[in-house]
Amino acid sequence: MKKQTIAINTPYTRKDVYGALAVPIYNNVAFEFDDAQEMADAFCNRIKAPDYARVENPTVTNLEQRVKALTGAEHVTAFNSGMAAIGNALLAATEQGKNIVTSHHLFGNTLALITTTLTRFGVEPRLTDLTNLEAVESAIDEQTACVFLEVLTNPQMEVADLKAISTIAHKKGVPVIADSTAIPFTETNLKELGVDVEVLSSTKYLSGGGTSLGGLIVDYGSFPEINKRVKYELLFNLGAYMTPQAAYMQTLGLETLDVRYQRQAGNALWLAQELLEIPNIKRVNYIGLADNPFHKLAVRQFGPTAGAMLTIDLASKEACFRFLNRLKLVHRATNLFDSRTLAIHPASTIFGNFKDEQLEQMDVRQTTIRLSIGLEYKEDILNDIKQALKDDL
Ligand SMILES: *Cc1c(COP(=O)(O)O)cnc(C)c1O
């Protein structure tokens, strides 16, 4: 069956007692057992039954199983934010004295997690240019715990060559952990491209309307120790499991993901082409444009659709602020892949606490606006962008 069908029709582990068709929200903490032996078996994983909602909940399990069916992963674990999923994956993969080979081009909090929080526990960050395969190869050594990368970075819009990087990492016995937030897992096959563990913020494409926070670890099973630590150590000891309410909303989101993605990516491609014609937009950065340096690699890895995120560059930071302030339809907000079109100036917000010198290393420019294209009618979005730029023409 095709993914659209699987997303909607993955069966429940146990049929709901009332035969509820949409997934029920099990808004409870404890689960009762018929006898002491069954209870002991559940707690010691000899039988599959939830016992306490910090580590298992049927509503969340259903979302995990749908994602498992869609990705072919061995294990899927849902968390209460994308950062929780990334944090748990990295805590499972690494330990004191090890290093993480990664890039300057990371989501701001992920970069801070790796360069600030984890360094306090003796984990060394190795920030490398991941588009330079020789640099990747020489950064990896005996103490490398993992290579961590984003499949499509923002706001730089850099695409990692997953096959090439994973081939290098695997030769040295090192797992590749990839943040796939920017491209839905229904559009790509990261396992085939050599990714060992996928992490993502389900807050974005999955929740869709920006309804709920969530994150997933999608584990392809090639480094079994990572999943063991996630499921039987960190989930218990850190307690960042997804809530049933978030799982419910994200399950609904997953059911409509394909149509939303096709519409939003279609809108984004059309807009990127239109924005090229506007004189005071200095640059349009979208991997769906044929002359984008990452276009061919993106098509090879993610298929013909290029996602709903693009950036534009204006003359200055001041021009960016004037543009944002004049928007009437497009919302000044952070989030990606909301149903609404959103605009943000990353350098002064998401990356606002980084120094100029760091921003330069990260290629986060004062002239860049990031747009997340929504489900609105495409010409309405374009007209708003045009009117917001008009006085600057
Ligand atoms: C939003 C985002 C995150 C963090 O996800 P939250 O759900 O906000 O915690 C991590 N990585 C990328 C690429 C993101 O866009």
mmCIF file of C-alpha atoms and ligand atoms in Angstrom:
data_model
loop_
_atom_site.group_PDB
_atom_site.id
_atom_site.type_symbol
_atom_site.label_atom_id
_atom_site.label_comp_id
_atom_site.label_asym_id
_atom_site.label_seq_id
_atom_site.Cartn_x
_atom_site.Cartn_y
_atom_site.Cartn_z
ATOM 1 C CA MET A 1 0.000 0.000 0.000
ATOM 2 C CA LYS A 2 1.065 3.572 -0.594
ATOM 3 C CA LYS A 3 2.087 5.802 2.287
ATOM 4 C CA GLN A 4 -1.099 7.926 2.221
ATOM 5 C CA THR A 5 -3.066 4.730 2.893
ATOM 6 C CA ILE A 6 -0.719 3.442 5.597
ATOM 7 C CA ALA A 7 -0.732 6.801 7.399
ATOM 8 C CA ILE A 8 -4.493 6.539 7.866
ATOM 9 C CA ASN A 9 -5.061 2.803 8.246
ATOM 10 C CA THR A 10 -2.356 1.397 10.510
ATOM 11 C CA PRO A 11 -4.284 -0.904 12.883
ATOM 12 C CA TYR A 12 -4.318 -0.405 16.649
ATOM 13 C CA THR A 13 -2.468 -2.857 18.881
ATOM 14 C CA ARG A 14 -5.745 -3.549 20.680
ATOM 15 C CA LYS A 15 -9.176 -2.675 19.387
ATOM 16 C CA ASP A 16 -10.860 0.064 21.396
ATOM 17 C CA VAL A 17 -13.634 -1.410 23.586
ATOM 18 C CA TYR A 18 -16.189 0.829 21.859
ATOM 19 C CA GLY A 19 -14.657 0.423 18.396
ATOM 20 C CA ALA A 20 -13.732 4.127 18.251
ATOM 21 C CA LEU A 21 -12.480 4.833 14.742
ATOM 22 C CA ALA A 22 -10.256 7.860 15.402
ATOM 23 C CA VAL A 23 -7.561 7.056 17.937
ATOM 24 C CA PRO A 24 -8.885 7.514 21.511
ATOM 25 C CA ILE A 25 -6.967 9.749 23.921
ATOM 26 C CA TYR A 26 -5.946 7.643 26.900
ATOM 27 C CA ASN A 27 -5.617 10.496 29.336
ATOM 28 C CA ASN A 28 -4.542 8.390 32.292
ATOM 29 C CA VAL A 29 -1.357 7.645 34.165
ATOM 30 C CA ALA A 30 -1.803 4.116 35.540
ATOM 31 C CA PHE A 31 -3.016 0.848 33.988
ATOM 32 C CA GLU A 32 -4.614 -1.898 36.040
ATOM 33 C CA PHE A 33 -3.667 -5.587 35.924
ATOM 34 C CA ASP A 34 -5.795 -8.695 36.498
ATOM 35 C CA ASP A 35 -3.232 -10.379 38.709
ATOM 36 C CA ALA A 36 0.193 -9.959 40.250
ATOM 37 C CA GLN A 37 1.952 -12.168 37.712
ATOM 38 C CA GLU A 38 0.652 -10.173 34.744
ATOM 39 C CA MET A 39 1.755 -7.013 36.510
ATOM 40 C CA ALA A 40 5.252 -8.424 37.079
ATOM 41 C CA ASP A 41 5.446 -9.573 33.441
ATOM 42 C CA ALA A 42 4.444 -6.118 32.179
ATOM 43 C CA PHE A 43 6.976 -4.305 34.342
ATOM 44 C CA CYS A 44 9.772 -6.661 33.248
ATOM 45 C CA ASN A 45 8.816 -6.534 29.534
ATOM 46 C CA ARG A 46 7.898 -10.208 29.301
ATOM 47 C CA ILE A 47 4.515 -9.126 27.966
ATOM 48 C CA LYS A 48 3.691 -6.002 25.967
ATOM 49 C CA ALA A 49 1.316 -3.963 28.130
ATOM 50 C CA PRO A 50 1.503 -0.382 29.356
ATOM 51 C CA ASP A 51 2.034 0.055 33.076
ATOM 52 C CA TYR A 52 2.813 3.755 33.633
ATOM 53 C CA ALA A 53 2.328 6.652 31.222
ATOM 54 C CA ARG A 54 5.792 8.210 31.669
ATOM 55 C CA VAL A 55 7.125 5.423 29.454
ATOM 56 C CA GLU A 56 4.147 4.068 27.525
ATOM 57 C CA ASN A 57 0.651 5.217 26.586
ATOM 58 C CA PRO A 58 -1.622 3.573 23.981
ATOM 59 C CA THR A 59 -2.392 6.854 22.168
ATOM 60 C CA VAL A 60 1.308 7.576 21.797
ATOM 61 C CA THR A 61 2.061 3.958 20.882
ATOM 62 C CA ASN A 62 -0.373 4.209 17.994
ATOM 63 C CA LEU A 63 1.434 7.236 16.576
ATOM 64 C CA GLU A 64 4.764 5.430 17.012
ATOM 65 C CA GLN A 65 3.408 2.389 15.161
ATOM 66 C CA ARG A 66 2.123 4.443 12.264
ATOM 67 C CA VAL A 67 5.537 6.088 11.893
ATOM 68 C CA LYS A 68 7.187 2.676 12.140
ATOM 69 C CA ALA A 69 4.961 1.358 9.345
ATOM 70 C CA LEU A 70 5.710 4.409 7.194
ATOM 71 C CA THR A 71 9.482 4.405 7.655
ATOM 72 C CA GLY A 72 10.325 0.727 8.051
ATOM 73 C CA ALA A 73 12.145 1.595 11.285
ATOM 74 C CA GLU A 74 12.873 -0.996 13.962
ATOM 75 C CA HIS A 75 11.899 1.329 16.805
ATOM 76 C CA VAL A 76 10.084 4.646 17.043
ATOM 77 C CA THR A 77 9.928 6.625 20.282
ATOM 78 C CA ALA A 78 7.865 9.788 20.701
ATOM 79 C CA PHE A 79 8.923 12.710 22.907
ATOM 80 C CA ASN A 80 7.299 15.889 24.094
ATOM 81 C CA SER A 81 9.396 18.125 21.801
ATOM 82 C CA GLY A 82 11.862 17.910 18.964
ATOM 83 C CA MET A 83 14.632 19.013 21.326
ATOM 84 C CA ALA A 84 13.726 16.187 23.733
ATOM 85 C CA ALA A 85 14.072 13.674 20.879
ATOM 86 C CA ILE A 86 17.418 15.156 19.796
ATOM 87 C CA GLY A 87 18.655 15.371 23.385
ATOM 88 C CA ASN A 88 17.703 11.777 24.141
ATOM 89 C CA ALA A 89 19.244 10.475 20.920
ATOM 90 C CA LEU A 90 22.535 12.259 21.598
ATOM 91 C CA LEU A 91 22.601 11.200 25.254
ATOM 92 C CA ALA A 92 22.076 7.615 24.107
ATOM 93 C CA ALA A 93 24.763 7.766 21.429
ATOM 94 C CA THR A 94 27.537 9.442 23.354
ATOM 95 C CA GLU A 95 29.379 9.453 26.663
ATOM 96 C CA GLN A 96 32.194 11.249 28.479
ATOM 97 C CA GLY A 97 35.411 11.412 26.457
ATOM 98 C CA LYS A 98 33.650 10.965 23.101
ATOM 99 C CA ASN A 99 33.132 13.516 20.344
ATOM 100 C CA ILE A 100 30.283 14.428 18.007
ATOM 101 C CA VAL A 101 31.161 15.291 14.412
ATOM 102 C CA THR A 102 28.662 17.859 13.208
ATOM 103 C CA SER A 103 28.313 21.226 11.486
ATOM 104 C CA HIS A 104 27.994 24.927 12.278
ATOM 105 C CA HIS A 105 24.809 24.743 10.264
ATOM 106 C CA LEU A 106 22.401 23.489 12.898
ATOM 107 C CA PHE A 107 19.143 24.534 14.495
ATOM 108 C CA GLY A 108 20.152 27.068 17.195
ATOM 109 C CA ASN A 109 19.158 24.985 20.228
ATOM 110 C CA THR A 110 20.758 21.840 18.808
ATOM 111 C CA LEU A 111 23.997 23.745 18.298
ATOM 112 C CA ALA A 112 23.778 25.060 21.881
ATOM 113 C CA LEU A 113 23.019 21.552 23.187
ATOM 114 C CA ILE A 114 26.122 20.163 21.501
ATOM 115 C CA THR A 115 28.492 23.072 22.152
ATOM 116 C CA THR A 116 27.308 24.055 25.656
ATOM 117 C CA THR A 117 25.245 21.450 27.515
ATOM 118 C CA LEU A 118 27.005 18.289 26.357
ATOM 119 C CA THR A 119 30.477 19.794 26.764
ATOM 120 C CA ARG A 120 29.723 20.065 30.509
ATOM 121 C CA PHE A 121 29.528 16.255 30.505
ATOM 122 C CA GLY A 122 32.831 15.818 28.713
ATOM 123 C CA VAL A 123 31.568 15.423 25.138
ATOM 124 C CA GLU A 124 33.595 17.288 22.531
ATOM 125 C CA PRO A 125 31.870 19.057 19.599
ATOM 126 C CA ARG A 126 33.672 18.821 16.260
ATOM 127 C CA LEU A 127 32.144 21.434 14.011
ATOM 128 C CA THR A 128 33.015 20.542 10.455
ATOM 129 C CA ASP A 129 32.001 21.560 6.954
ATOM 130 C CA LEU A 130 29.794 18.581 6.105
ATOM 131 C CA THR A 131 29.842 19.463 2.404
ATOM 132 C CA ASN A 132 33.586 18.733 2.468
ATOM 133 C CA LEU A 133 33.867 14.949 2.602
ATOM 134 C CA GLU A 134 37.599 14.959 3.302
ATOM 135 C CA ALA A 135 37.001 17.188 6.313
ATOM 136 C CA VAL A 136 34.318 14.762 7.538
ATOM 137 C CA GLU A 137 36.664 11.821 7.128
ATOM 138 C CA SER A 138 39.509 13.472 9.040
ATOM 139 C CA ALA A 139 37.201 14.714 11.832
ATOM 140 C CA ILE A 140 36.110 11.155 12.678
ATOM 141 C CA ASP A 141 38.412 9.210 14.987
ATOM 142 C CA GLU A 142 38.318 6.348 17.509
ATOM 143 C CA GLN A 143 36.482 8.534 20.020
ATOM 144 C CA THR A 144 33.728 9.663 17.649
ATOM 145 C CA ALA A 145 30.329 8.743 19.077
ATOM 146 C CA CYS A 146 28.280 9.787 16.058
ATOM 147 C CA VAL A 147 27.981 12.078 13.076
ATOM 148 C CA PHE A 148 25.034 14.420 13.619
ATOM 149 C CA LEU A 149 23.551 16.442 10.770
ATOM 150 C CA GLU A 150 20.373 18.059 9.471
ATOM 151 C CA VAL A 151 19.169 16.758 6.109
ATOM 152 C CA LEU A 152 18.281 20.303 5.039
ATOM 153 C CA THR A 153 19.612 23.110 7.228
ATOM 154 C CA ASN A 154 17.941 26.402 7.903
ATOM 155 C CA PRO A 155 18.330 29.196 7.188
ATOM 156 C CA GLN A 156 21.342 28.195 5.022
ATOM 157 C CA MET A 157 19.368 25.527 3.086
ATOM 158 C CA GLU A 158 22.374 23.234 2.875
ATOM 159 C CA VAL A 159 21.721 19.614 1.899
ATOM 160 C CA ALA A 160 23.943 16.872 3.314
ATOM 161 C CA ASP A 161 25.093 14.121 0.945
ATOM 162 C CA LEU A 162 23.756 11.332 3.153
ATOM 163 C CA LYS A 163 25.062 8.382 1.162
ATOM 164 C CA ALA A 164 28.594 9.773 0.992
ATOM 165 C CA ILE A 165 28.720 10.834 4.652
ATOM 166 C CA SER A 166 27.241 7.580 5.957
ATOM 167 C CA THR A 167 29.666 5.521 3.849
ATOM 168 C CA ILE A 168 32.583 7.367 5.475
ATOM 169 C CA ALA A 169 31.086 7.066 8.978
ATOM 170 C CA HIS A 170 30.205 3.365 8.630
ATOM 171 C CA LYS A 171 33.717 2.506 7.458
ATOM 172 C CA LYS A 172 34.817 3.676 10.889
ATOM 173 C CA GLY A 173 31.922 2.009 12.719
ATOM 174 C CA VAL A 174 30.265 5.328 13.572
ATOM 175 C CA PRO A 175 26.465 5.882 13.402
ATOM 176 C CA VAL A 176 24.864 8.756 11.504
ATOM 177 C CA ILE A 177 22.079 10.572 13.317
ATOM 178 C CA ALA A 178 20.068 12.864 11.042
ATOM 179 C CA ASP A 179 17.537 15.562 11.912
ATOM 180 C CA SER A 180 14.903 15.207 9.191
ATOM 181 C CA THR A 181 12.510 17.912 10.420
ATOM 182 C CA ALA A 182 12.664 19.870 7.154
ATOM 183 C CA ILE A 183 11.616 16.989 4.859
ATOM 184 C CA PRO A 184 8.800 14.634 5.915
ATOM 185 C CA PHE A 185 9.807 10.980 6.325
ATOM 186 C CA THR A 186 7.018 10.062 3.930
ATOM 187 C CA GLU A 187 8.970 11.735 1.084
ATOM 188 C CA THR A 188 12.317 10.072 1.520
ATOM 189 C CA ASN A 189 13.973 6.824 2.575
ATOM 190 C CA LEU A 190 16.724 7.819 4.944
ATOM 191 C CA LYS A 191 17.497 4.227 5.873
ATOM 192 C CA GLU A 192 18.412 3.498 2.268
ATOM 193 C CA LEU A 193 20.611 6.612 2.254
ATOM 194 C CA GLY A 194 22.582 5.219 5.198
ATOM 195 C CA VAL A 195 21.066 7.083 8.143
ATOM 196 C CA ASP A 196 21.082 4.961 11.302
ATOM 197 C CA VAL A 197 18.868 7.078 13.515
ATOM 198 C CA GLU A 198 16.461 9.783 12.380
ATOM 199 C CA VAL A 199 15.321 12.476 14.795
ATOM 200 C CA LEU A 200 12.703 15.076 14.032
ATOM 201 C CA SER A 201 10.518 17.771 15.460
ATOM 202 C CA SER A 202 6.979 16.496 14.846
ATOM 203 C CA THR A 203 5.879 19.976 15.968
ATOM 204 C CA LYS A 204 6.419 20.981 12.340
ATOM 205 C CA TYR A 205 5.076 18.917 9.422
ATOM 206 C CA LEU A 206 3.252 16.336 11.532
ATOM 207 C CA SER A 207 1.281 18.600 13.838
ATOM 208 C CA GLY A 208 0.547 20.687 10.766
ATOM 209 C CA GLY A 209 -1.514 23.499 12.123
ATOM 210 C CA GLY A 210 1.075 24.231 14.796
ATOM 211 C CA THR A 211 -1.155 22.495 17.341
ATOM 212 C CA SER A 212 1.323 20.700 19.568
ATOM 213 C CA LEU A 213 4.967 20.104 20.379
ATOM 214 C CA GLY A 214 6.514 16.730 19.723
ATOM 215 C CA GLY A 215 9.590 14.876 18.583
ATOM 216 C CA LEU A 216 10.432 11.416 17.306
ATOM 217 C CA ILE A 217 13.426 9.128 17.358
ATOM 218 C CA VAL A 218 13.126 6.818 14.351
ATOM 219 C CA ASP A 219 15.724 4.107 14.841
ATOM 220 C CA TYR A 220 16.677 1.792 11.960
ATOM 221 C CA GLY A 221 18.293 -0.711 14.298
ATOM 222 C CA SER A 222 21.841 -0.705 12.940
ATOM 223 C CA PHE A 223 23.314 0.432 16.287
ATOM 224 C CA PRO A 224 21.072 -1.431 18.786
ATOM 225 C CA GLU A 225 22.726 0.093 21.849
ATOM 226 C CA ILE A 226 21.186 3.494 21.037
ATOM 227 C CA ASN A 227 17.606 2.217 21.190
ATOM 228 C CA LYS A 228 18.281 0.165 24.325
ATOM 229 C CA ARG A 229 19.456 3.261 26.129
ATOM 230 C CA VAL A 230 16.561 5.368 24.830
ATOM 231 C CA LYS A 231 13.789 2.909 25.685
ATOM 232 C CA TYR A 232 15.074 1.259 28.847
ATOM 233 C CA GLU A 233 17.222 3.944 30.410
ATOM 234 C CA LEU A 234 16.526 7.524 29.294
ATOM 235 C CA LEU A 235 12.758 7.321 28.854
ATOM 236 C CA PHE A 236 12.558 6.138 32.469
ATOM 237 C CA ASN A 237 15.262 8.339 33.955
ATOM 238 C CA LEU A 238 14.607 11.613 32.127
ATOM 239 C CA GLY A 239 10.854 11.404 31.529
ATOM 240 C CA ALA A 240 10.281 13.310 28.289
ATOM 241 C CA TYR A 241 7.700 11.020 26.673
ATOM 242 C CA MET A 242 5.047 12.525 24.415
ATOM 243 C CA THR A 243 1.690 13.363 25.988
ATOM 244 C CA PRO A 244 -1.468 11.594 24.708
ATOM 245 C CA GLN A 245 -3.009 14.934 23.708
ATOM 246 C CA ALA A 246 -0.042 15.779 21.499
ATOM 247 C CA ALA A 247 -0.024 12.251 20.059
ATOM 248 C CA TYR A 248 -3.722 12.569 19.197
ATOM 249 C CA MET A 249 -3.252 15.858 17.365
ATOM 250 C CA GLN A 250 -0.147 14.651 15.587
ATOM 251 C CA THR A 251 -1.884 11.453 14.516
ATOM 252 C CA LEU A 252 -4.598 13.591 12.933
ATOM 253 C CA GLY A 253 -1.813 15.669 11.400
ATOM 254 C CA LEU A 254 -0.132 12.568 10.012
ATOM 255 C CA GLU A 255 -3.377 11.533 8.307
ATOM 256 C CA THR A 256 -3.424 14.764 6.278
ATOM 257 C CA LEU A 257 0.345 15.169 5.920
ATOM 258 C CA ASP A 258 0.539 14.089 2.302
ATOM 259 C CA VAL A 259 -2.067 16.529 0.969
ATOM 260 C CA ARG A 260 -0.742 19.367 3.084
ATOM 261 C CA TYR A 261 2.837 18.699 2.020
ATOM 262 C CA GLN A 262 1.985 18.570 -1.674
ATOM 263 C CA ARG A 263 0.038 21.833 -1.456
ATOM 264 C CA GLN A 264 2.608 23.673 0.675
ATOM 265 C CA ALA A 265 5.584 22.507 -1.376
ATOM 266 C CA GLY A 266 3.682 23.416 -4.570
ATOM 267 C CA ASN A 267 2.945 26.881 -3.199
ATOM 268 C CA ALA A 268 6.601 27.266 -2.179
ATOM 269 C CA LEU A 269 7.938 26.370 -5.630
ATOM 270 C CA TRP A 270 5.518 28.708 -7.373
ATOM 271 C CA LEU A 271 6.350 31.542 -4.956
ATOM 272 C CA ALA A 272 10.112 30.981 -5.222
ATOM 273 C CA GLN A 273 9.835 31.413 -8.981
ATOM 274 C CA GLU A 274 7.671 34.529 -8.636
ATOM 275 C CA LEU A 275 9.943 36.078 -6.000
ATOM 276 C CA LEU A 276 12.904 35.813 -8.386
ATOM 277 C CA GLU A 277 11.193 38.489 -10.494
ATOM 278 C CA ILE A 278 11.007 41.071 -7.691
ATOM 279 C CA PRO A 279 13.959 43.472 -8.045
ATOM 280 C CA ASN A 280 14.630 44.293 -4.382
ATOM 281 C CA ILE A 281 14.814 40.641 -3.407
ATOM 282 C CA LYS A 282 18.549 40.038 -3.749
ATOM 283 C CA ARG A 283 18.431 36.296 -3.487
ATOM 284 C CA VAL A 284 15.864 33.496 -3.285
ATOM 285 C CA ASN A 285 17.227 30.364 -1.638
ATOM 286 C CA TYR A 286 15.024 27.330 -2.324
ATOM 287 C CA ILE A 287 16.288 23.833 -3.139
ATOM 288 C CA GLY A 288 13.411 23.386 -5.590
ATOM 289 C CA LEU A 289 14.896 25.963 -7.983
ATOM 290 C CA ALA A 290 16.883 24.264 -10.743
ATOM 291 C CA ASP A 291 19.898 26.563 -10.350
ATOM 292 C CA ASN A 292 20.179 26.050 -6.588
ATOM 293 C CA PRO A 293 23.549 24.410 -5.811
ATOM 294 C CA PHE A 294 21.836 21.642 -3.826
ATOM 295 C CA HIS A 295 18.973 21.051 -6.270
ATOM 296 C CA LYS A 296 20.248 17.846 -7.878
ATOM 297 C CA LEU A 297 21.264 16.275 -4.583
ATOM 298 C CA ALA A 298 17.914 17.274 -3.067
ATOM 299 C CA VAL A 299 15.974 15.657 -5.920
ATOM 300 C CA ARG A 300 18.048 12.498 -5.587
ATOM 301 C CA GLN A 301 17.452 12.261 -1.830
ATOM 302 C CA PHE A 302 14.033 13.819 -1.277
ATOM 303 C CA GLY A 303 12.253 13.347 -4.602
ATOM 304 C CA PRO A 304 10.657 15.984 -6.811
ATOM 305 C CA THR A 305 9.097 18.148 -4.062
ATOM 306 C CA ALA A 306 11.383 20.460 -2.143
ATOM 307 C CA GLY A 307 9.489 21.378 1.004
ATOM 308 C CA ALA A 308 7.770 24.533 2.182
ATOM 309 C CA MET A 309 10.725 26.477 3.562
ATOM 310 C CA LEU A 310 12.622 29.119 1.619
ATOM 311 C CA THR A 311 14.605 32.234 2.377
ATOM 312 C CA ILE A 312 14.876 35.609 0.698
ATOM 313 C CA ASP A 313 17.633 38.184 1.129
ATOM 314 C CA LEU A 314 16.887 41.903 1.175
ATOM 315 C CA ALA A 315 19.291 44.856 1.135
ATOM 316 C CA SER A 316 19.827 45.134 4.904
ATOM 317 C CA LYS A 317 18.585 44.177 8.345
ATOM 318 C CA GLU A 318 16.515 47.385 8.346
ATOM 319 C CA ALA A 319 14.871 46.409 5.055
ATOM 320 C CA CYS A 320 14.047 43.007 6.592
ATOM 321 C CA PHE A 321 12.433 44.649 9.635
ATOM 322 C CA ARG A 322 10.427 47.082 7.432
ATOM 323 C CA PHE A 323 9.251 44.114 5.343
ATOM 324 C CA LEU A 324 8.169 42.132 8.420
ATOM 325 C CA ASN A 325 6.352 45.110 9.904
ATOM 326 C CA ARG A 326 4.310 45.711 6.735
ATOM 327 C CA LEU A 327 3.072 42.125 6.352
ATOM 328 C CA LYS A 328 -0.706 41.850 6.679
ATOM 329 C CA LEU A 329 -1.489 38.226 5.864
ATOM 330 C CA VAL A 330 1.822 36.493 6.480
ATOM 331 C CA HIS A 331 2.409 36.072 10.205
ATOM 332 C CA ARG A 332 5.479 37.263 12.112
ATOM 333 C CA ALA A 333 6.109 34.014 13.980
ATOM 334 C CA THR A 334 8.553 31.198 14.363
ATOM 335 C CA ASN A 335 7.536 27.656 13.518
ATOM 336 C CA LEU A 336 7.820 25.712 10.310
ATOM 337 C CA PHE A 337 5.171 24.078 8.150
ATOM 338 C CA ASP A 338 2.251 25.632 9.966
ATOM 339 C CA SER A 339 -0.942 25.848 7.916
ATOM 340 C CA ARG A 340 -0.354 29.606 7.827
ATOM 341 C CA THR A 341 2.517 31.314 6.055
ATOM 342 C CA LEU A 342 5.087 32.558 8.576
ATOM 343 C CA ALA A 343 8.005 34.958 8.281
ATOM 344 C CA ILE A 344 10.943 35.516 10.624
ATOM 345 C CA HIS A 345 14.308 37.288 10.688
ATOM 346 C CA PRO A 346 16.456 34.402 12.028
ATOM 347 C CA ALA A 347 19.580 36.448 12.877
ATOM 348 C CA SER A 348 17.755 38.641 15.429
ATOM 349 C CA THR A 349 15.464 35.946 16.864
ATOM 350 C CA ILE A 350 16.336 32.230 16.757
ATOM 351 C CA PHE A 351 20.027 33.166 16.554
ATOM 352 C CA GLY A 352 19.662 36.448 18.472
ATOM 353 C CA ASN A 353 21.924 35.339 21.324
ATOM 354 C CA PHE A 354 24.861 34.347 19.143
ATOM 355 C CA LYS A 355 27.753 36.770 18.585
ATOM 356 C CA ASP A 356 28.365 38.334 15.146
ATOM 357 C CA GLU A 357 31.418 36.169 14.663
ATOM 358 C CA GLN A 358 29.418 33.004 15.400
ATOM 359 C CA LEU A 359 26.651 34.133 13.052
ATOM 360 C CA GLU A 360 29.256 34.475 10.340
ATOM 361 C CA GLN A 361 30.549 30.946 10.955
ATOM 362 C CA MET A 362 26.977 29.699 10.838
ATOM 363 C CA ASP A 363 26.161 31.637 7.657
ATOM 364 C CA VAL A 364 23.222 33.282 9.371
ATOM 365 C CA ARG A 365 22.945 36.660 7.680
ATOM 366 C CA GLN A 366 21.371 39.909 8.814
ATOM 367 C CA THR A 367 19.778 40.250 5.362
ATOM 368 C CA THR A 368 17.866 36.951 5.426
ATOM 369 C CA ILE A 369 14.150 36.411 5.989
ATOM 370 C CA ARG A 370 12.916 32.844 6.382
ATOM 371 C CA LEU A 371 9.490 32.012 5.027
ATOM 372 C CA SER A 372 7.478 28.924 5.851
ATOM 373 C CA ILE A 373 4.825 28.668 3.182
ATOM 374 C CA GLY A 374 1.320 27.679 4.280
ATOM 375 C CA LEU A 375 -1.856 26.326 2.758
ATOM 376 C CA GLU A 376 -3.342 29.678 1.733
ATOM 377 C CA TYR A 377 -4.092 30.471 -1.889
ATOM 378 C CA LYS A 378 -0.678 31.148 -3.416
ATOM 379 C CA GLU A 379 -1.496 34.490 -5.049
ATOM 380 C CA ASP A 380 -2.767 35.889 -1.747
ATOM 381 C CA ILE A 381 0.621 35.093 -0.196
ATOM 382 C CA LEU A 382 2.482 36.658 -3.121
ATOM 383 C CA ASN A 383 0.358 39.803 -3.035
ATOM 384 C CA ASP A 384 1.087 40.295 0.652
ATOM 385 C CA ILE A 385 4.830 39.860 0.123
ATOM 386 C CA LYS A 386 4.719 42.313 -2.794
ATOM 387 C CA GLN A 387 2.817 44.988 -0.877
ATOM 388 C CA ALA A 388 5.216 44.622 2.068
ATOM 389 C CA LEU A 389 8.145 45.327 -0.254
ATOM 390 C CA LYS A 390 6.471 48.051 -2.306
ATOM 391 C CA ASP A 391 7.837 51.142 -0.556
ATOM 392 C CA ASP A 392 11.317 49.695 -0.809
ATOM 393 C CA LEU A 393 11.152 49.205 -4.571
HETATM 394 C C1 LIG B 1 12.015 23.156 15.387
HETATM 395 C C2 LIG B 1 13.234 22.331 15.167
HETATM 396 C C3 LIG B 1 13.798 21.600 16.216
HETATM 397 C C4 LIG B 1 13.250 21.638 17.633
HETATM 398 O O1 LIG B 1 11.983 21.138 17.720
HETATM 399 P P1 LIG B 1 10.947 21.538 18.890
HETATM 400 O O2 LIG B 1 9.792 20.658 18.616
HETATM 401 O O3 LIG B 1 10.676 22.994 18.765
HETATM 402 O O4 LIG B 1 11.647 21.216 20.184
HETATM 403 C C5 LIG B 1 14.910 20.840 15.949
HETATM 404 N N1 LIG B 1 15.458 20.792 14.722
HETATM 405 C C6 LIG B 1 14.952 21.481 13.694
HETATM 406 C C7 LIG B 1 15.582 21.384 12.358
HETATM 407 C C8 LIG B 1 13.822 22.273 13.874
HETATM 408 O O5 LIG B 1 13.322 22.979 12.854
#
